[in-house]
Short mmCIF file of C-alpha atoms in Angstrom, two decimals:
data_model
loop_
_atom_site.label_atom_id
_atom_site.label_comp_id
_atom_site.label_asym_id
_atom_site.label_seq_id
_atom_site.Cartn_x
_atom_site.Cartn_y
_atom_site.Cartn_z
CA UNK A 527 -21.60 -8.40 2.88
CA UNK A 528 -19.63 -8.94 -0.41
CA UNK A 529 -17.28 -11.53 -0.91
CA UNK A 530 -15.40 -11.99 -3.87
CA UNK A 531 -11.98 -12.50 -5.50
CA UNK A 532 -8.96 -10.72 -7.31
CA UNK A 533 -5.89 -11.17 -9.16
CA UNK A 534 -2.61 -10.12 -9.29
CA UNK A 535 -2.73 -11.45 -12.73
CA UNK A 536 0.83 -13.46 -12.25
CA UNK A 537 2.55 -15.68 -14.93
CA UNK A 538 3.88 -18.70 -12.91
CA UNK A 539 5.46 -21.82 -14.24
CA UNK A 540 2.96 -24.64 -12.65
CA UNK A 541 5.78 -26.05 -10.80
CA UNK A 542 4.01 -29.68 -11.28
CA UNK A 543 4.02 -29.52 -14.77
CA UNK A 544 6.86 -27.43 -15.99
CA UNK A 545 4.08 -25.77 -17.98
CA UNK A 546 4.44 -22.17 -18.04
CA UNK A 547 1.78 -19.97 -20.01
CA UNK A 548 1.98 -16.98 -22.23
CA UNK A 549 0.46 -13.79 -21.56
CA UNK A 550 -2.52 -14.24 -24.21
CA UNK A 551 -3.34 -17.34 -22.31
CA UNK A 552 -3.12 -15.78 -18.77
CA UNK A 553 -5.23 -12.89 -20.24
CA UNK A 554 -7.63 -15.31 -21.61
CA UNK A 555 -7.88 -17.60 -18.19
CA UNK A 556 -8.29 -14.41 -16.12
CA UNK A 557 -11.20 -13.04 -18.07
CA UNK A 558 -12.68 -17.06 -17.88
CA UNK A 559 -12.20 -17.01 -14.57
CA UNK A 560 -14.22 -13.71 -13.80
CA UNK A 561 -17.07 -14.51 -15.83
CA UNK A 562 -17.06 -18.05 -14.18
CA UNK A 563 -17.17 -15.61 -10.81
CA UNK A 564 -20.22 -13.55 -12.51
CA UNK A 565 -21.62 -17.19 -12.72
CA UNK A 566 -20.88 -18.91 -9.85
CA UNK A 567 -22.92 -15.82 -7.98
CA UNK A 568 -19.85 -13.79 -6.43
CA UNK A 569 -20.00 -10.37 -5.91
CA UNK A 570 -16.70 -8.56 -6.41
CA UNK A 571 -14.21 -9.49 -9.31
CA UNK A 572 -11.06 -7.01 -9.03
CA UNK A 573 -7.66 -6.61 -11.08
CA UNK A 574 -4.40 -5.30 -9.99
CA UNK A 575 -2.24 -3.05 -11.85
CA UNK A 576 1.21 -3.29 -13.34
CA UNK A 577 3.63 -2.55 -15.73
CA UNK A 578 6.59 -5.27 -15.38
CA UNK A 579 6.81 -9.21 -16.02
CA UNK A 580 5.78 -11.13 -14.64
CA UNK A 581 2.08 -9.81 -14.65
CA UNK A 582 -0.05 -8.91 -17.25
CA UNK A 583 -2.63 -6.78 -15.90
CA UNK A 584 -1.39 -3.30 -17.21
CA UNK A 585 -4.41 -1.90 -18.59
CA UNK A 586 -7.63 -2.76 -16.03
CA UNK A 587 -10.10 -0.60 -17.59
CA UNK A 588 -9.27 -2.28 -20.70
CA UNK A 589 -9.91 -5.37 -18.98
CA UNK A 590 -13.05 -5.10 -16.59
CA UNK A 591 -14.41 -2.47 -19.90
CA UNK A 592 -14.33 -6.22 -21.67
CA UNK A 593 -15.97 -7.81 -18.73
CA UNK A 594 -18.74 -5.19 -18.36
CA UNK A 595 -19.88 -6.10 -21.98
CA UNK A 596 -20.35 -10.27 -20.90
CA UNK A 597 -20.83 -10.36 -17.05
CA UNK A 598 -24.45 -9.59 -15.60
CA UNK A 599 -24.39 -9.24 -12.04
CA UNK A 600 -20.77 -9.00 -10.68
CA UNK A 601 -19.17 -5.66 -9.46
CA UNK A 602 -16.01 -5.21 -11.23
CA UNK A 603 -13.05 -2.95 -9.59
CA UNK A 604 -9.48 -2.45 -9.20
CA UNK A 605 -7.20 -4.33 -6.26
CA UNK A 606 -4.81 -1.22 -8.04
CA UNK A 607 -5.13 2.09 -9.77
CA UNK A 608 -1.64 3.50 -9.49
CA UNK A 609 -2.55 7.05 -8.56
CA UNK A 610 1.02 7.77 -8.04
CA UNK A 611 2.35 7.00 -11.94
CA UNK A 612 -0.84 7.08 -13.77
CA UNK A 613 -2.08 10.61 -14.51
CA UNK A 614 -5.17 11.65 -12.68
CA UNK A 615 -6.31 12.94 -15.65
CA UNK A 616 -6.24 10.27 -17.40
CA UNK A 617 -7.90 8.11 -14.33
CA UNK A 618 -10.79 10.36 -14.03
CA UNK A 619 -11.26 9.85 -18.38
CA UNK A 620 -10.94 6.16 -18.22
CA UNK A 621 -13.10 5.00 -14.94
CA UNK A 622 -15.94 7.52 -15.69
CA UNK A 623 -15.70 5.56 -18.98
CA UNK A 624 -16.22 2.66 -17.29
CA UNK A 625 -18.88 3.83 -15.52
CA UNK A 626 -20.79 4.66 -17.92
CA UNK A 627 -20.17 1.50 -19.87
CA UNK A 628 -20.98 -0.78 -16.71
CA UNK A 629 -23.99 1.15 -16.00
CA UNK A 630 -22.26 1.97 -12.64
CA UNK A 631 -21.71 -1.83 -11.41
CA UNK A 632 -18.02 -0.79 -10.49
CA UNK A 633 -15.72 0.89 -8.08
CA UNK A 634 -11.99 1.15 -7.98
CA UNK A 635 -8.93 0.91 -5.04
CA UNK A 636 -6.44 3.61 -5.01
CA UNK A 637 -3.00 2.19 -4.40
CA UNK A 638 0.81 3.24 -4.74
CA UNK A 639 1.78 -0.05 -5.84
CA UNK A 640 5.04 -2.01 -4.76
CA UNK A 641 7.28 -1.99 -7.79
CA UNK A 642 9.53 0.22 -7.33
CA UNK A 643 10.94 0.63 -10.80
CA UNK A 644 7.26 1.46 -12.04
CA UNK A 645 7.87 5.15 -10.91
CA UNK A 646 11.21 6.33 -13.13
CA UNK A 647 9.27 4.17 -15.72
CA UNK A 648 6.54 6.51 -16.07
CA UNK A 649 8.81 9.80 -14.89
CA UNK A 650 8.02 10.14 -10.84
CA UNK A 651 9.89 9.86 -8.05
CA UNK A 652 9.45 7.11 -5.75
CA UNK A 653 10.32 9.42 -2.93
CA UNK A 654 7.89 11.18 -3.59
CA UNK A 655 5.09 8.59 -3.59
CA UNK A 656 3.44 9.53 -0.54
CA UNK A 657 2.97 13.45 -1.95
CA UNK A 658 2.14 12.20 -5.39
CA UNK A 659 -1.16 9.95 -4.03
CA UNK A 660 -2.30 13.05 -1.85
CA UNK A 661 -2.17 15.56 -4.74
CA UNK A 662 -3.27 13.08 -7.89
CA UNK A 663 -6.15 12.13 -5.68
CA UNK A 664 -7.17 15.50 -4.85
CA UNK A 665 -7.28 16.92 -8.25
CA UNK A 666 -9.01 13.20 -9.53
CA UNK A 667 -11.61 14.68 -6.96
CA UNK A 668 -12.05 17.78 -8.79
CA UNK A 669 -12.07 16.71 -12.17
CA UNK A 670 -14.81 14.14 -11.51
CA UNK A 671 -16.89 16.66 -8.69
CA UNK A 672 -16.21 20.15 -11.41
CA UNK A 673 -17.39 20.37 -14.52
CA UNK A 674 -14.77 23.14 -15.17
CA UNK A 675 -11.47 22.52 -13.41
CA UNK A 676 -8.47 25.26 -13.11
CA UNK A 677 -5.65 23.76 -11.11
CA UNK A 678 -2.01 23.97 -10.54
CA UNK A 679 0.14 21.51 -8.18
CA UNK A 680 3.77 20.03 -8.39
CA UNK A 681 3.71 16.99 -10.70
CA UNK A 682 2.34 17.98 -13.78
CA UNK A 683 1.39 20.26 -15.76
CA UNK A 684 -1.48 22.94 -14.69
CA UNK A 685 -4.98 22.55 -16.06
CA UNK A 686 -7.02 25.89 -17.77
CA UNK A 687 -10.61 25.34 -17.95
CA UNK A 688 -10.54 21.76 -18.25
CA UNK A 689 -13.33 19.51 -18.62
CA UNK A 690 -13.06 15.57 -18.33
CA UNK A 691 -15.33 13.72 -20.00
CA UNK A 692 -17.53 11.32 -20.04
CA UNK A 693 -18.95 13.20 -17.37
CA UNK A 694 -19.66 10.57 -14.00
CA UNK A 695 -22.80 8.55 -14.39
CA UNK A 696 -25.62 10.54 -13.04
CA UNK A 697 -23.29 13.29 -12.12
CA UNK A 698 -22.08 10.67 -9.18
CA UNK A 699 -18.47 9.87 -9.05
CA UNK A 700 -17.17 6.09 -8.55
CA UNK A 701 -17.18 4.64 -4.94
CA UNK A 702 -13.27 4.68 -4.17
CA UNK A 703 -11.35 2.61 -1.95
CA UNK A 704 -7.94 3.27 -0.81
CA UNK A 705 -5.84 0.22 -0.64
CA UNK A 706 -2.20 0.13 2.09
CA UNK A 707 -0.89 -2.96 3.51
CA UNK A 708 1.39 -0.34 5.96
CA UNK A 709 1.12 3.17 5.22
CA UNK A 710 -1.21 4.68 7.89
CA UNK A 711 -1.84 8.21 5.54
CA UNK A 712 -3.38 5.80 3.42
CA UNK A 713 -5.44 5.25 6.33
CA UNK A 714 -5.67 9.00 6.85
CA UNK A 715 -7.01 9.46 3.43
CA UNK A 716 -9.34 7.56 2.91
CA UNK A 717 -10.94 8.64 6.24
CA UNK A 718 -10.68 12.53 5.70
CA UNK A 719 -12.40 11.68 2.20
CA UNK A 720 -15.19 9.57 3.93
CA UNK A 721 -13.81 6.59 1.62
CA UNK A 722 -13.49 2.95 1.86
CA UNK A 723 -10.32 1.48 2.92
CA UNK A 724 -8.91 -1.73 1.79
CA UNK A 725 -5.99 -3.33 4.01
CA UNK A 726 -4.94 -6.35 1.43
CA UNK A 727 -3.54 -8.22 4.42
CA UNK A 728 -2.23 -11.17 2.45
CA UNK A 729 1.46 -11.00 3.97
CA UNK A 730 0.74 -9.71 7.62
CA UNK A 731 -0.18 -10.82 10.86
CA UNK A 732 -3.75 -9.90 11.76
CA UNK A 733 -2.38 -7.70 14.89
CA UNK A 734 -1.16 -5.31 12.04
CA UNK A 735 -4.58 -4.97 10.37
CA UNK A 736 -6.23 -4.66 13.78
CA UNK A 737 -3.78 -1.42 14.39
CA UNK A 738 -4.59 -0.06 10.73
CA UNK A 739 -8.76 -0.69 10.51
CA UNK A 740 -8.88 0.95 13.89
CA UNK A 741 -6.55 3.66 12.77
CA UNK A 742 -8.86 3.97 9.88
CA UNK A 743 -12.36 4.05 11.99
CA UNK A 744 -11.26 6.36 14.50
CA UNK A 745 -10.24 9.06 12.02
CA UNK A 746 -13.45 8.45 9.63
CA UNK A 747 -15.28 9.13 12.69
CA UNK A 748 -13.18 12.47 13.79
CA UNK A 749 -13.88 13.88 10.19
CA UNK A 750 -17.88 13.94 11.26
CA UNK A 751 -18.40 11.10 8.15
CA UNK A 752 -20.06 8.53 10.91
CA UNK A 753 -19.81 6.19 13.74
CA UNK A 754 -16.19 4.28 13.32
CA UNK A 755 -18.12 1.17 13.13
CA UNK A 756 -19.79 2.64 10.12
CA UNK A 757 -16.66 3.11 8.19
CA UNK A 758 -16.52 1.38 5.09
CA UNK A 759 -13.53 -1.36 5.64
CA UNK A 760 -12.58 -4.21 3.15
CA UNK A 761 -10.02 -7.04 3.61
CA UNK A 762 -7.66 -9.11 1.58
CA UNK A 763 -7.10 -12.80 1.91
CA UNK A 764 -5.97 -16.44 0.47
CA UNK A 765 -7.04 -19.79 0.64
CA UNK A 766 -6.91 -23.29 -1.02
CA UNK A 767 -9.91 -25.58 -0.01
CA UNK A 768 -10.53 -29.21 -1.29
CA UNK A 769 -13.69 -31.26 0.69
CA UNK A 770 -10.34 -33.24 2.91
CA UNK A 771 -8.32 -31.13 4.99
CA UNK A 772 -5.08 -33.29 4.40
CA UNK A 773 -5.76 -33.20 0.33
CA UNK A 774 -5.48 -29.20 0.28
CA UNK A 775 -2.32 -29.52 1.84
CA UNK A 776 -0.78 -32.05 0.00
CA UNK A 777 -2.25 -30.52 -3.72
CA UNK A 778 -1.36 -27.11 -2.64
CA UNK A 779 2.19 -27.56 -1.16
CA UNK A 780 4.30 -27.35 -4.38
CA UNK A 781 2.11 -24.28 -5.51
CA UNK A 782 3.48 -22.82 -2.29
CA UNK A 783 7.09 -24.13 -2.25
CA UNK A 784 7.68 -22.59 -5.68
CA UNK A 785 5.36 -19.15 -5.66
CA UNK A 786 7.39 -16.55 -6.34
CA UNK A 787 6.38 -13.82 -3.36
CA UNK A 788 6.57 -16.47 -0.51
CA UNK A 789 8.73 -19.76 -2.20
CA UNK A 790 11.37 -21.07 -1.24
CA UNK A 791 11.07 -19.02 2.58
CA UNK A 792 9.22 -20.40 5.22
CA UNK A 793 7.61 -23.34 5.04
CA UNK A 794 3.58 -23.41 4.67
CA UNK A 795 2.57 -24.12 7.88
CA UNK A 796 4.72 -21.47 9.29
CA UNK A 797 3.29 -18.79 6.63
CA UNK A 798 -0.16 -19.79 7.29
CA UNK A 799 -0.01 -19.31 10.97
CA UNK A 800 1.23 -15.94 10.59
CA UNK A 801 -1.23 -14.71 7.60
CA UNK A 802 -4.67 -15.09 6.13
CA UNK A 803 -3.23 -17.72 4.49
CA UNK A 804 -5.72 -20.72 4.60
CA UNK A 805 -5.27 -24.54 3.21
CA UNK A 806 -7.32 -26.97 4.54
CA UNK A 807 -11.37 -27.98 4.46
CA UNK A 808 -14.24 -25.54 3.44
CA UNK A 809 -15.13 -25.48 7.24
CA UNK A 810 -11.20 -24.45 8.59
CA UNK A 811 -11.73 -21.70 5.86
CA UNK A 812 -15.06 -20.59 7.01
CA UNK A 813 -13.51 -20.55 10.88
CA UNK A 814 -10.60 -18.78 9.99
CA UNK A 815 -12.06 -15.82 8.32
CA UNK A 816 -15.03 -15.55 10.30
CA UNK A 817 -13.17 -15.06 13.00
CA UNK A 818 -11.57 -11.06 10.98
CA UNK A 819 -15.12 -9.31 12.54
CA UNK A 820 -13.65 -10.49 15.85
CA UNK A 821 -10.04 -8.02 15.04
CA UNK A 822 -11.70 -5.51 13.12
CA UNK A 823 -15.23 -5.09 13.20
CA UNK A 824 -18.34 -5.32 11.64
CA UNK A 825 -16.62 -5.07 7.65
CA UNK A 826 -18.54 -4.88 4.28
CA UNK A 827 -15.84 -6.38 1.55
CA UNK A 828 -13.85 -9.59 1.67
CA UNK A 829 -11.46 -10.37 -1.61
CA UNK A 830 -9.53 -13.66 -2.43
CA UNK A 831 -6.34 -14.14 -3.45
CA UNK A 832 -7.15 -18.27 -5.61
CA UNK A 833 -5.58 -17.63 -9.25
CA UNK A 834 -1.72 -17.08 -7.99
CA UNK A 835 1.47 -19.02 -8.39
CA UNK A 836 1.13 -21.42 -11.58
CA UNK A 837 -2.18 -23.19 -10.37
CA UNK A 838 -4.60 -24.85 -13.38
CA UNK A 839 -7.43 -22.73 -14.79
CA UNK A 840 -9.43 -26.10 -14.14
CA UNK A 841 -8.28 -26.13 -10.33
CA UNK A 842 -9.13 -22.02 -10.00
CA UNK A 843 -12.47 -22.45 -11.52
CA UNK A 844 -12.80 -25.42 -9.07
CA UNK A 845 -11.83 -22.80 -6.02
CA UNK A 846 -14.50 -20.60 -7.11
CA UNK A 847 -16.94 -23.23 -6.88
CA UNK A 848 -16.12 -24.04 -3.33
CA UNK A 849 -16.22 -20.47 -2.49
CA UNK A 850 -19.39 -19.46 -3.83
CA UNK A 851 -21.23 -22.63 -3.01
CA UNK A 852 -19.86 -23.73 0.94
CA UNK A 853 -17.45 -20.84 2.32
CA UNK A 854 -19.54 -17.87 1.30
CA UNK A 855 -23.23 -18.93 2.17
CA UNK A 856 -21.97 -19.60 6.14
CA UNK A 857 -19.21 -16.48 6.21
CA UNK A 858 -22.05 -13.93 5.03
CA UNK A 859 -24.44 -15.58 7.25
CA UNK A 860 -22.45 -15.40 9.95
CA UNK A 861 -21.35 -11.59 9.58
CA UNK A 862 -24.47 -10.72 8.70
CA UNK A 863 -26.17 -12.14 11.94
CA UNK A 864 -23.72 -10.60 13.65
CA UNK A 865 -23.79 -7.10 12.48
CA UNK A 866 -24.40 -3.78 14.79
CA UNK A 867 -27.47 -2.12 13.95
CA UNK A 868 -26.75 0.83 11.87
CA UNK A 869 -23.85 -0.74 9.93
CA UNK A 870 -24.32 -1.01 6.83
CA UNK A 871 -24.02 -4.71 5.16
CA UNK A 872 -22.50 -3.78 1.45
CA UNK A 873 -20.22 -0.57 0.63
CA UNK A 874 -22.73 2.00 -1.00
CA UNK A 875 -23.55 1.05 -4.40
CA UNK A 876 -24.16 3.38 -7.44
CA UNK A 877 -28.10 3.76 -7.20
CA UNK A 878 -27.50 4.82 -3.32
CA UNK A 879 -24.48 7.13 -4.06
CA UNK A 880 -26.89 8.85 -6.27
CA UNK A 881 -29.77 8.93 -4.09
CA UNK A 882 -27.94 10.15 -0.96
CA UNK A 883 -26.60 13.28 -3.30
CA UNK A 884 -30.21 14.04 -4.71
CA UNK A 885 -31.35 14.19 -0.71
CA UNK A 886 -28.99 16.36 -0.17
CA UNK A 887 -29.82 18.41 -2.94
CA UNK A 888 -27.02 18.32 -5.73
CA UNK A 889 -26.05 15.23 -7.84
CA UNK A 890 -22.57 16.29 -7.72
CA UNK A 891 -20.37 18.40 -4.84
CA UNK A 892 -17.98 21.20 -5.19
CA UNK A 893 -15.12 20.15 -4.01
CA UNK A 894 -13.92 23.00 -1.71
CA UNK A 895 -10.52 24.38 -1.25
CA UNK A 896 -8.36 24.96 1.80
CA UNK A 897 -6.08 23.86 3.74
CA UNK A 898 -6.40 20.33 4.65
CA UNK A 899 -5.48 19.78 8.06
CA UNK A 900 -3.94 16.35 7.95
CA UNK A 901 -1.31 16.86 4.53
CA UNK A 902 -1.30 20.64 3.98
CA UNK A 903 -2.59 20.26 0.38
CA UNK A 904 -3.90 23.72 -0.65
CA UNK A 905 -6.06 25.33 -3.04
CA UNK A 906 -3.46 26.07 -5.57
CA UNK A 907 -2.70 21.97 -5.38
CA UNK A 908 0.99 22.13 -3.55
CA UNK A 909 2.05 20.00 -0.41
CA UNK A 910 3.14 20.31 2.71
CA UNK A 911 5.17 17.56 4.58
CA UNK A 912 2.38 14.79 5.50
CA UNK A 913 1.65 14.34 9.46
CA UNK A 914 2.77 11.45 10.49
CA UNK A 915 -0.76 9.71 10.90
CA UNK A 916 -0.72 6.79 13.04
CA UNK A 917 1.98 7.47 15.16
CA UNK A 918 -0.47 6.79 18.87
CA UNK A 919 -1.19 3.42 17.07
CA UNK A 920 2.78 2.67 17.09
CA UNK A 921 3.03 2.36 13.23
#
């Protein structure tokens, strides 16, 4: 199992301090703080994505491209790629760059994001958000699966011939997940696409990530891609550890008080009984999030939320420590011992992505055309009105 952290890549005043940093120095810490990840023996390092203060993260390929060049081991991804305002064009360019350049040790999350302002920014409609993921995804499909792509859909302009380049790595595209905290045709597509799905349950009760996983599994498994307990599922979380349970709590309650997503609401106890949200002891951490297989399954991907709300570089890299050397050594143990034969442990790497389309004969697969039952995206690339996936599960 891989466990791991990401950012959101937020500029917080440390409400202890009054110290507030610039964005070169965020920048800087985040990049420290991933290689000290690389080091500490972690497996996942991902970046969000956006385009408004106060985060800084606006460019990840720019970013993890950096990384690739001084990390060895660590897989480096996206917690966001705006497929709704980025072009798709431009997605398929930049990760098969990165790729390349990381010799394959990297995957990326789909997402629609949850700035509303981002879409006139960059000339959608946030109306349309839903419509714009199906149809950018589809045709990010093609362009990475076709050497020669002509296409034609409703938010942008049509493509003649078109090649992306660099070509994938091995003529394999990049393992995608798709990332919703409540959208079920998220859900929906990543299962008819036989992708992972990522339910960044930071905010929610688990009850609500129960209903979306098994939303998730039971379609994967309708589309003929596997058992449901063979879906590929990842999961978001948060936590604050120091070796007394009653020092977290103290250290982290004025980070909490003042963040700027949950300050100033309800009060830390309260949030952390109705979220991932864990401050206490290495051991309450380990309890609390071994106890996600018993909600949603056997699952292969577990990020943390550490580097949020004005908190120290020196107390992050200090988190990371903890995590790598107590929580993660008993969680993976514990999954692991635990896990259904025939489920796989990790989400498929490059080298297995590539030797699972050699067995089948062909590096990379046509994407074929058609009506797609679940969205009514056609050949030509236009939309129907989405089902409304999820409705039996009462979201």
């Amino acid at each position: 199992m891989q466990f791991g952290i990401f950012t959101v890549s937020d500029v917080t005043t440390d409400p202890t301090t009054g110290r507030t940093p610039d964005d070169t120095e965020r920048t800087k810490a985040i990049l420290t703080i991933a290689q000290h990840a690389d080091q500490a023996g972690l497996d996942v390092f991902a970046t969000g994505e956006h385009h408004n203060p106060p985060f800084v993260a606006s460019s990840p390929t720019t970013m993890l491209g950096y990384l690739a060049g001084v990390t060895k081991d660590i897989v480096l991804s996206t917690s966001t790629t705006l497929i709704t305002t980025n072009d798709p064009v431009k997605i398929a360019e930049d990760y098969a760059m990165l790729q390349v350049i990381s010799d394959g040790r990297m995957d990326l999350m789909m997402g629609r994001g949850n700035t509303g302002p981002v879409y006139p920014w960059f000339g959608k409609d946030i109306r349309k958000g839903l419509e714009l993921a199906t149809e950018n995804y589809a045709l990010l499909r093609r362009l990475w699966e076709e050497e020669v792509v002509d296409w034609a859909g409703n938010f942008r302009t049509p493509l003649q011939g078109f090649t992306s380049t660099p070509r994938p790595l091995d003529g394999v595209p990049p393992f995608v997940w798709h990332g919703s905290i409540r959208s079920p045709q998220i859900a929906e597509q990543a299962a008819y696409y036989g992708d992972g799905f990522f339910h960044n349950n930071i905010f929610w009760p688990i009850q609500h990530t129960e209903q979306m996983v098994k939303l998730y599994r039971s379609r994967y498994e309708s589309y003929g891609h596997g058992r449901a307990d063979q879906a590929i599922v990842g999961l978001g979380g948060q936590f604050f550890a120091r070796k007394n349970s009653q020092a977290a709590k103290d250290e982290f309650r004025p980070y909490f008080d003042n963040a700027p997503v949950y300050g100033h609401g309800p009060s830390m106890e309260d949030f952390t009984a109705q979220t991932p949200l864990t401050v206490g002891s290495p051991q309450e951490v380990i309890d609390r999030y071994a106890a996600m297989r018993d909600h949603v399954g056997d699952y292969q991907r577990q990020l943390f939320l550490i580097d949020h709300a004005g908190l120290p570089l020196k107390t992050v890299l200090e988190q990371i420590d903890i995590l790598a050397e107590e929580i993660v050594p008993a969680l993976r143990k514990e999954n692991d011992s635990k896990r259904a034969e025939g489920v796989p442990s990790n989400p498929p790497s490059h080298a297995e992505r590539v030797a699972a389309a050699r067995a089948k004969g062909a590096v990379a697969s046509t994407h074929v055309g058609g009506e797609d039952e679940w969205t009514g995206l056609t050949a030509e690339g236009g939309t129907k009105p989405l089902a409304k996936a999820g409705a039996a599960f009462g979201l």
